[in-house]
Amino acid sequence: MPNAEQKAIKATYFSIIGNTLLALIKGITGYFGNSYAMIADAIESTADIFSSFLVLFGIKYSNKPADENHPYGHGRAEPLITFLVVGFLITSATIIAYESIHNINTPHELPKSFTLYVLGAIILWKEISFQIVMKRSIETKSSSLKADAWHHRSDAITSVAAFIGISIALIFGKGYEAADDWAALLASFFILYNCYKIFRPALGEIMDEHLYHDLEAEIKTISQTVDGVICIEKCFIRKAGMKYHVDLHVMVDGNISVKEGHDISHILKDTLRGKLIELGHVLIHIEPNFESIER
């Protein structure tokens, strides 16, 4: 059964191949179909190719094992790659907006009707791609793969905008040639909004922001099943790549020996890492409790 890294890498190759084919299809269709919205769409897909390569590099590098200089591994490379991917998205949105404004003020022919059929197929494919890559990002806990998934959704949004704009231009005819350019301009704002949605969690990861309440609750529940653990006093979680590093303050009977407390901490660590495979380092600090507590 493939591990998280293998799943993430396969999903990234899927994105690279898909974006390369779509960039060619959109560029050729936009050129011969007189659709500037589709050409703008092709520009975004071209940027997506490079960002997917960045994601691939980030996933491979962040999963390198810990070494002397990186005792916690290389996981922080992944949110840094996510920032670069967001930069690509912002650049794409800016280029699309600039080209759209330029084309709105430049007289040109109506787009061809066949572009709608191509766009319909592209929208369907990009939404399927989004669902596939997003599912893999959830399974692997990969922030950069999530950014790649949102690239597919952004692409679908720009294609929907282009579809609407071309439809308006074809229905209303002369005088509405710029409708698909306005659609592309609108799509650029959707892309910028998605940039924020991708950037915010990655920033939280870099800043060790506490965002993992569900995992914290799960850790506490599992800990209570270990004999000798009275309660969890503190639980701090930070994410690095696809792994979660945990610091626990565990209450045990204050009258037991140091060795017994040490043994409890090892059993607890093994239990947590056995049941929660996404955990990386688990650091346990034993706190003595001298009160008589009914278990």
Tab-separated table of C-alpha atoms in Angstrom:
chain	number	residue	atom	x	y	z
A	1	MET	CA	0.000	0.000	0.000
A	2	PRO	CA	1.517	3.397	-0.979
A	3	ASN	CA	2.544	5.715	1.855
A	4	ALA	CA	1.639	9.400	2.162
A	5	GLU	CA	4.696	10.580	0.235
A	6	GLN	CA	4.055	8.189	-2.675
A	7	LYS	CA	0.396	9.259	-2.865
A	8	ALA	CA	1.389	12.934	-2.885
A	9	ILE	CA	4.024	12.412	-5.594
A	10	LYS	CA	1.582	10.508	-7.823
A	11	ALA	CA	-0.990	13.294	-7.418
A	12	THR	CA	1.647	15.887	-8.385
A	13	TYR	CA	2.664	13.996	-11.542
A	14	PHE	CA	-1.049	13.825	-12.390
A	15	SER	CA	-1.207	17.636	-12.076
A	16	ILE	CA	1.914	18.208	-14.190
A	17	ILE	CA	0.695	16.021	-17.075
A	18	GLY	CA	-2.839	17.438	-16.951
A	19	ASN	CA	-1.698	21.083	-16.832
A	20	THR	CA	0.738	20.585	-19.721
A	21	LEU	CA	-1.979	19.131	-21.966
A	22	LEU	CA	-4.518	21.769	-20.970
A	23	ALA	CA	-2.100	24.665	-21.521
A	24	LEU	CA	-1.573	23.464	-25.105
A	25	ILE	CA	-5.288	22.882	-25.723
A	26	LYS	CA	-6.304	26.267	-24.281
A	27	GLY	CA	-3.575	28.180	-26.119
A	28	ILE	CA	-4.384	26.610	-29.518
A	29	THR	CA	-8.157	26.952	-29.013
A	30	GLY	CA	-7.840	30.553	-27.819
A	31	TYR	CA	-5.630	31.528	-30.758
A	32	PHE	CA	-7.775	29.979	-33.479
A	33	GLY	CA	-11.045	30.722	-31.685
A	34	ASN	CA	-10.350	34.450	-31.125
A	35	SER	CA	-10.823	34.070	-27.358
A	36	TYR	CA	-8.551	36.199	-25.199
A	37	ALA	CA	-10.118	34.683	-22.082
A	38	MET	CA	-8.917	31.249	-23.195
A	39	ILE	CA	-5.444	32.584	-23.936
A	40	ALA	CA	-5.396	34.068	-20.411
A	41	ASP	CA	-6.544	30.677	-19.166
A	42	ALA	CA	-3.636	29.054	-20.999
A	43	ILE	CA	-1.227	31.454	-19.291
A	44	GLU	CA	-2.508	30.333	-15.892
A	45	SER	CA	-2.180	26.663	-16.848
A	46	THR	CA	1.411	27.297	-17.940
A	47	ALA	CA	2.151	28.829	-14.527
A	48	ASP	CA	0.460	25.798	-12.969
A	49	ILE	CA	2.993	23.496	-14.646
A	50	PHE	CA	5.915	25.252	-12.962
A	51	SER	CA	4.111	25.456	-9.615
A	52	SER	CA	3.369	21.711	-9.766
A	53	PHE	CA	7.084	21.045	-10.284
A	54	LEU	CA	7.735	23.194	-7.206
A	55	VAL	CA	5.191	21.146	-5.249
A	56	LEU	CA	6.898	17.937	-6.398
A	57	PHE	CA	10.276	19.236	-5.227
A	58	GLY	CA	8.781	20.389	-1.914
A	59	ILE	CA	7.151	17.028	-1.199
A	60	LYS	CA	10.316	15.068	-1.981
A	61	TYR	CA	12.590	17.409	-0.012
A	62	SER	CA	10.295	17.776	3.006
A	63	ASN	CA	10.132	13.975	3.386
A	64	LYS	CA	13.901	13.550	3.612
A	65	PRO	CA	14.781	11.833	6.902
A	66	ALA	CA	16.100	13.798	9.867
A	67	ASP	CA	19.856	14.379	10.005
A	68	GLU	CA	22.379	16.011	12.324
A	69	ASN	CA	21.520	19.535	11.152
A	70	HIS	CA	17.765	18.890	10.882
A	71	PRO	CA	16.776	16.744	13.894
A	72	TYR	CA	13.085	17.405	13.236
A	73	GLY	CA	13.363	16.552	9.546
A	74	HIS	CA	12.875	18.825	6.534
A	75	GLY	CA	9.093	19.255	6.720
A	76	ARG	CA	9.156	23.053	6.928
A	77	ALA	CA	10.230	23.142	3.285
A	78	GLU	CA	6.654	22.330	2.293
A	79	PRO	CA	4.921	25.525	3.518
A	80	LEU	CA	7.817	27.516	2.013
A	81	ILE	CA	7.057	25.878	-1.341
A	82	THR	CA	3.382	26.701	-0.766
A	83	PHE	CA	4.353	30.393	-0.496
A	84	LEU	CA	6.126	30.129	-3.860
A	85	VAL	CA	3.044	28.473	-5.383
A	86	VAL	CA	0.911	31.340	-4.071
A	87	GLY	CA	3.400	33.710	-5.699
A	88	PHE	CA	2.840	31.930	-9.024
A	89	LEU	CA	-0.922	32.273	-8.580
A	90	ILE	CA	-0.676	35.989	-7.799
A	91	THR	CA	1.574	36.484	-10.837
A	92	SER	CA	-0.930	34.602	-13.021
A	93	ALA	CA	-3.834	36.685	-11.716
A	94	THR	CA	-1.906	39.904	-12.345
A	95	ILE	CA	-1.003	38.904	-15.931
A	96	ILE	CA	-4.596	37.852	-16.638
A	97	ALA	CA	-5.961	41.128	-15.238
A	98	TYR	CA	-3.455	43.212	-17.225
A	99	GLU	CA	-4.115	41.365	-20.495
A	100	SER	CA	-7.886	41.533	-19.939
A	101	ILE	CA	-7.858	45.305	-19.427
A	102	HIS	CA	-5.656	45.701	-22.500
A	103	ASN	CA	-7.945	43.532	-24.646
A	104	ILE	CA	-11.101	45.265	-23.405
A	105	ASN	CA	-9.725	48.468	-24.938
A	106	THR	CA	-8.571	46.734	-28.133
A	107	PRO	CA	-11.171	46.025	-30.868
A	108	HIS	CA	-11.207	42.370	-31.899
A	109	GLU	CA	-13.431	39.741	-33.506
A	110	LEU	CA	-16.093	37.694	-31.776
A	111	PRO	CA	-14.837	34.377	-30.363
A	112	LYS	CA	-15.688	31.202	-32.275
A	113	SER	CA	-18.528	29.003	-31.034
A	114	PHE	CA	-16.400	25.837	-30.928
A	115	THR	CA	-14.458	27.304	-27.996
A	116	LEU	CA	-17.490	26.652	-25.787
A	117	TYR	CA	-17.287	22.889	-26.360
A	118	VAL	CA	-13.614	22.867	-25.494
A	119	LEU	CA	-14.236	24.953	-22.387
A	120	GLY	CA	-17.048	22.675	-21.234
A	121	ALA	CA	-14.716	19.671	-21.353
A	122	ILE	CA	-11.948	21.635	-19.594
A	123	ILE	CA	-14.245	22.742	-16.752
A	124	LEU	CA	-15.338	19.166	-16.145
A	125	TRP	CA	-11.749	17.868	-16.203
A	126	LYS	CA	-10.407	20.591	-13.882
A	127	GLU	CA	-13.137	19.994	-11.308
A	128	ILE	CA	-12.411	16.252	-11.377
A	129	SER	CA	-8.697	17.073	-11.001
A	130	PHE	CA	-9.455	19.329	-8.025
A	131	GLN	CA	-11.420	16.569	-6.284
A	132	ILE	CA	-8.682	13.974	-6.903
A	133	VAL	CA	-5.774	16.146	-5.716
A	134	MET	CA	-7.720	17.599	-2.769
A	135	LYS	CA	-8.577	14.066	-1.602
A	136	ARG	CA	-4.878	13.183	-1.721
A	137	SER	CA	-3.939	16.377	0.167
A	138	ILE	CA	-6.362	15.464	2.960
A	139	GLU	CA	-5.046	11.888	3.100
A	140	THR	CA	-1.408	13.003	3.211
A	141	LYS	CA	-1.874	16.198	5.282
A	142	SER	CA	0.147	18.051	2.621
A	143	SER	CA	-0.266	21.854	2.521
A	144	SER	CA	1.567	22.218	-0.807
A	145	LEU	CA	-0.620	19.518	-2.382
A	146	LYS	CA	-3.661	21.411	-1.126
A	147	ALA	CA	-2.297	24.509	-2.871
A	148	ASP	CA	-1.909	22.432	-6.044
A	149	ALA	CA	-5.528	21.278	-5.714
A	150	TRP	CA	-6.704	24.871	-5.455
A	151	HIS	CA	-4.739	25.589	-8.604
A	152	HIS	CA	-7.092	23.171	-10.373
A	153	ARG	CA	-10.148	24.860	-8.821
A	154	SER	CA	-8.827	28.309	-9.823
A	155	ASP	CA	-8.344	27.007	-13.355
A	156	ALA	CA	-11.912	25.724	-13.370
A	157	ILE	CA	-13.160	29.129	-12.169
A	158	THR	CA	-11.326	31.007	-14.923
A	159	SER	CA	-12.706	28.529	-17.461
A	160	VAL	CA	-16.267	29.018	-16.161
A	161	ALA	CA	-15.794	32.785	-16.414
A	162	ALA	CA	-14.495	32.396	-19.973
A	163	PHE	CA	-17.456	30.138	-20.851
A	164	ILE	CA	-19.929	32.758	-19.584
A	165	GLY	CA	-18.105	35.603	-21.315
A	166	ILE	CA	-17.899	33.813	-24.679
A	167	SER	CA	-21.563	32.797	-24.417
A	168	ILE	CA	-22.583	36.425	-23.855
A	169	ALA	CA	-20.428	37.574	-26.784
A	170	LEU	CA	-21.925	34.946	-29.120
A	171	ILE	CA	-25.538	35.503	-28.004
A	172	PHE	CA	-25.517	39.298	-28.218
A	173	GLY	CA	-23.091	39.582	-31.128
A	174	LYS	CA	-21.378	42.765	-32.328
A	175	GLY	CA	-20.565	45.191	-29.566
A	176	TYR	CA	-20.079	42.410	-26.992
A	177	GLU	CA	-16.729	41.141	-28.288
A	178	ALA	CA	-15.033	42.083	-25.004
A	179	ALA	CA	-17.397	40.022	-22.830
A	180	ASP	CA	-14.892	37.184	-22.468
A	181	ASP	CA	-12.199	39.712	-21.518
A	182	TRP	CA	-14.402	41.031	-18.726
A	183	ALA	CA	-14.923	37.427	-17.672
A	184	ALA	CA	-11.173	36.857	-17.528
A	185	LEU	CA	-10.755	40.026	-15.437
A	186	LEU	CA	-13.394	38.784	-12.986
A	187	ALA	CA	-11.661	35.403	-12.802
A	188	SER	CA	-8.384	37.062	-11.765
A	189	PHE	CA	-10.073	38.328	-8.590
A	190	PHE	CA	-11.322	34.821	-7.786
A	191	ILE	CA	-7.750	33.580	-8.129
A	192	LEU	CA	-6.474	36.231	-5.702
A	193	TYR	CA	-9.118	35.199	-3.181
A	194	ASN	CA	-7.983	31.579	-3.469
A	195	CYS	CA	-4.404	32.770	-2.877
A	196	TYR	CA	-5.431	33.927	0.575
A	197	LYS	CA	-7.149	30.608	1.321
A	198	ILE	CA	-3.955	28.732	0.441
A	199	PHE	CA	-1.549	31.172	2.104
A	200	ARG	CA	-3.262	31.438	5.511
A	201	PRO	CA	-2.867	27.792	6.706
A	202	ALA	CA	0.717	27.622	5.398
A	203	LEU	CA	1.557	30.772	7.367
A	204	GLY	CA	0.024	29.174	10.475
A	205	GLU	CA	2.247	26.141	9.930
A	206	ILE	CA	5.410	28.268	9.723
A	207	MET	CA	4.389	30.251	12.834
A	208	ASP	CA	3.551	27.096	14.861
A	209	GLU	CA	-0.013	28.331	15.217
A	210	HIS	CA	-2.271	25.968	17.161
A	211	LEU	CA	-4.752	24.860	14.498
A	212	TYR	CA	-5.175	21.160	15.283
A	213	HIS	CA	-7.904	20.894	17.923
A	214	ASP	CA	-9.343	17.647	16.549
A	215	LEU	CA	-5.932	15.949	16.683
A	216	GLU	CA	-5.389	17.294	20.203
A	217	ALA	CA	-8.691	15.772	21.346
A	218	GLU	CA	-7.754	12.450	19.732
A	219	ILE	CA	-4.350	12.425	21.450
A	220	LYS	CA	-5.958	13.081	24.841
A	221	THR	CA	-8.532	10.333	24.326
A	222	ILE	CA	-5.880	7.760	23.365
A	223	SER	CA	-3.630	8.845	26.258
A	224	GLN	CA	-6.380	8.113	28.782
A	225	THR	CA	-6.321	4.453	27.695
A	226	VAL	CA	-2.682	4.025	28.808
A	227	ASP	CA	-2.312	2.569	32.284
A	228	GLY	CA	-0.652	5.029	34.675
A	229	VAL	CA	-1.697	8.202	32.839
A	230	ILE	CA	-3.948	10.304	35.057
A	231	CYS	CA	-4.526	13.116	32.582
A	232	ILE	CA	-2.882	15.325	29.957
A	233	GLU	CA	-2.012	18.688	31.470
A	234	LYS	CA	-0.749	20.315	28.259
A	235	CYS	CA	-0.693	19.322	24.588
A	236	PHE	CA	1.182	21.399	22.024
A	237	ILE	CA	1.099	20.437	18.328
A	238	ARG	CA	3.087	21.827	15.425
A	239	LYS	CA	3.036	20.676	11.842
A	240	ALA	CA	6.075	20.175	9.607
A	241	GLY	CA	5.376	18.787	6.142
A	242	MET	CA	3.126	15.742	6.482
A	243	LYS	CA	4.025	15.101	10.124
A	244	TYR	CA	2.773	16.534	13.422
A	245	HIS	CA	5.268	16.998	16.257
A	246	VAL	CA	3.717	16.823	19.725
A	247	ASP	CA	4.806	18.061	23.162
A	248	LEU	CA	2.841	16.483	26.041
A	249	HIS	CA	2.781	17.219	29.758
A	250	VAL	CA	1.433	14.030	31.350
A	251	MET	CA	0.188	13.718	34.927
A	252	VAL	CA	1.145	10.476	36.738
A	253	ASP	CA	1.104	9.324	40.344
A	254	GLY	CA	3.744	11.341	42.202
A	255	ASN	CA	4.624	8.432	44.440
A	256	ILE	CA	5.954	6.116	41.714
A	257	SER	CA	9.639	5.791	40.872
A	258	VAL	CA	11.447	7.686	38.125
A	259	LYS	CA	11.792	4.434	36.182
A	260	GLU	CA	8.047	3.744	36.392
A	261	GLY	CA	7.284	7.254	35.130
A	262	HIS	CA	9.857	6.761	32.361
A	263	ASP	CA	8.230	3.449	31.368
A	264	ILE	CA	4.774	5.065	31.249
A	265	SER	CA	6.066	7.801	28.939
A	266	HIS	CA	7.548	5.213	26.537
A	267	ILE	CA	4.362	3.151	26.487
A	268	LEU	CA	2.329	6.305	25.854
A	269	LYS	CA	4.633	7.414	23.021
A	270	ASP	CA	4.512	3.987	21.355
A	271	THR	CA	0.713	3.867	21.715
A	272	LEU	CA	0.205	7.297	20.178
A	273	ARG	CA	2.572	6.692	17.263
A	274	GLY	CA	1.033	3.269	16.661
A	275	LYS	CA	-2.512	4.639	16.418
A	276	LEU	CA	-1.734	7.997	14.805
A	277	ILE	CA	0.721	7.362	11.965
A	278	GLU	CA	0.818	11.069	11.076
A	279	LEU	CA	2.722	11.856	14.290
A	280	GLY	CA	6.431	12.617	14.066
A	281	HIS	CA	8.372	13.441	17.240
A	282	VAL	CA	6.450	12.953	20.486
A	283	LEU	CA	8.141	14.632	23.462
A	284	ILE	CA	6.629	13.687	26.836
A	285	HIS	CA	7.221	15.568	30.078
A	286	ILE	CA	6.105	13.730	33.212
A	287	GLU	CA	4.294	15.779	35.873
A	288	PRO	CA	3.853	14.289	39.388
A	289	ASN	CA	0.403	14.245	40.944
A	290	PHE	CA	0.286	13.667	44.707
A	291	GLU	CA	-3.471	13.881	45.020
A	292	SER	CA	-5.527	10.729	45.363
A	293	ILE	CA	-7.456	10.486	42.099
A	294	GLU	CA	-10.009	7.838	41.338
A	295	ARG	CA	-9.420	6.282	37.953
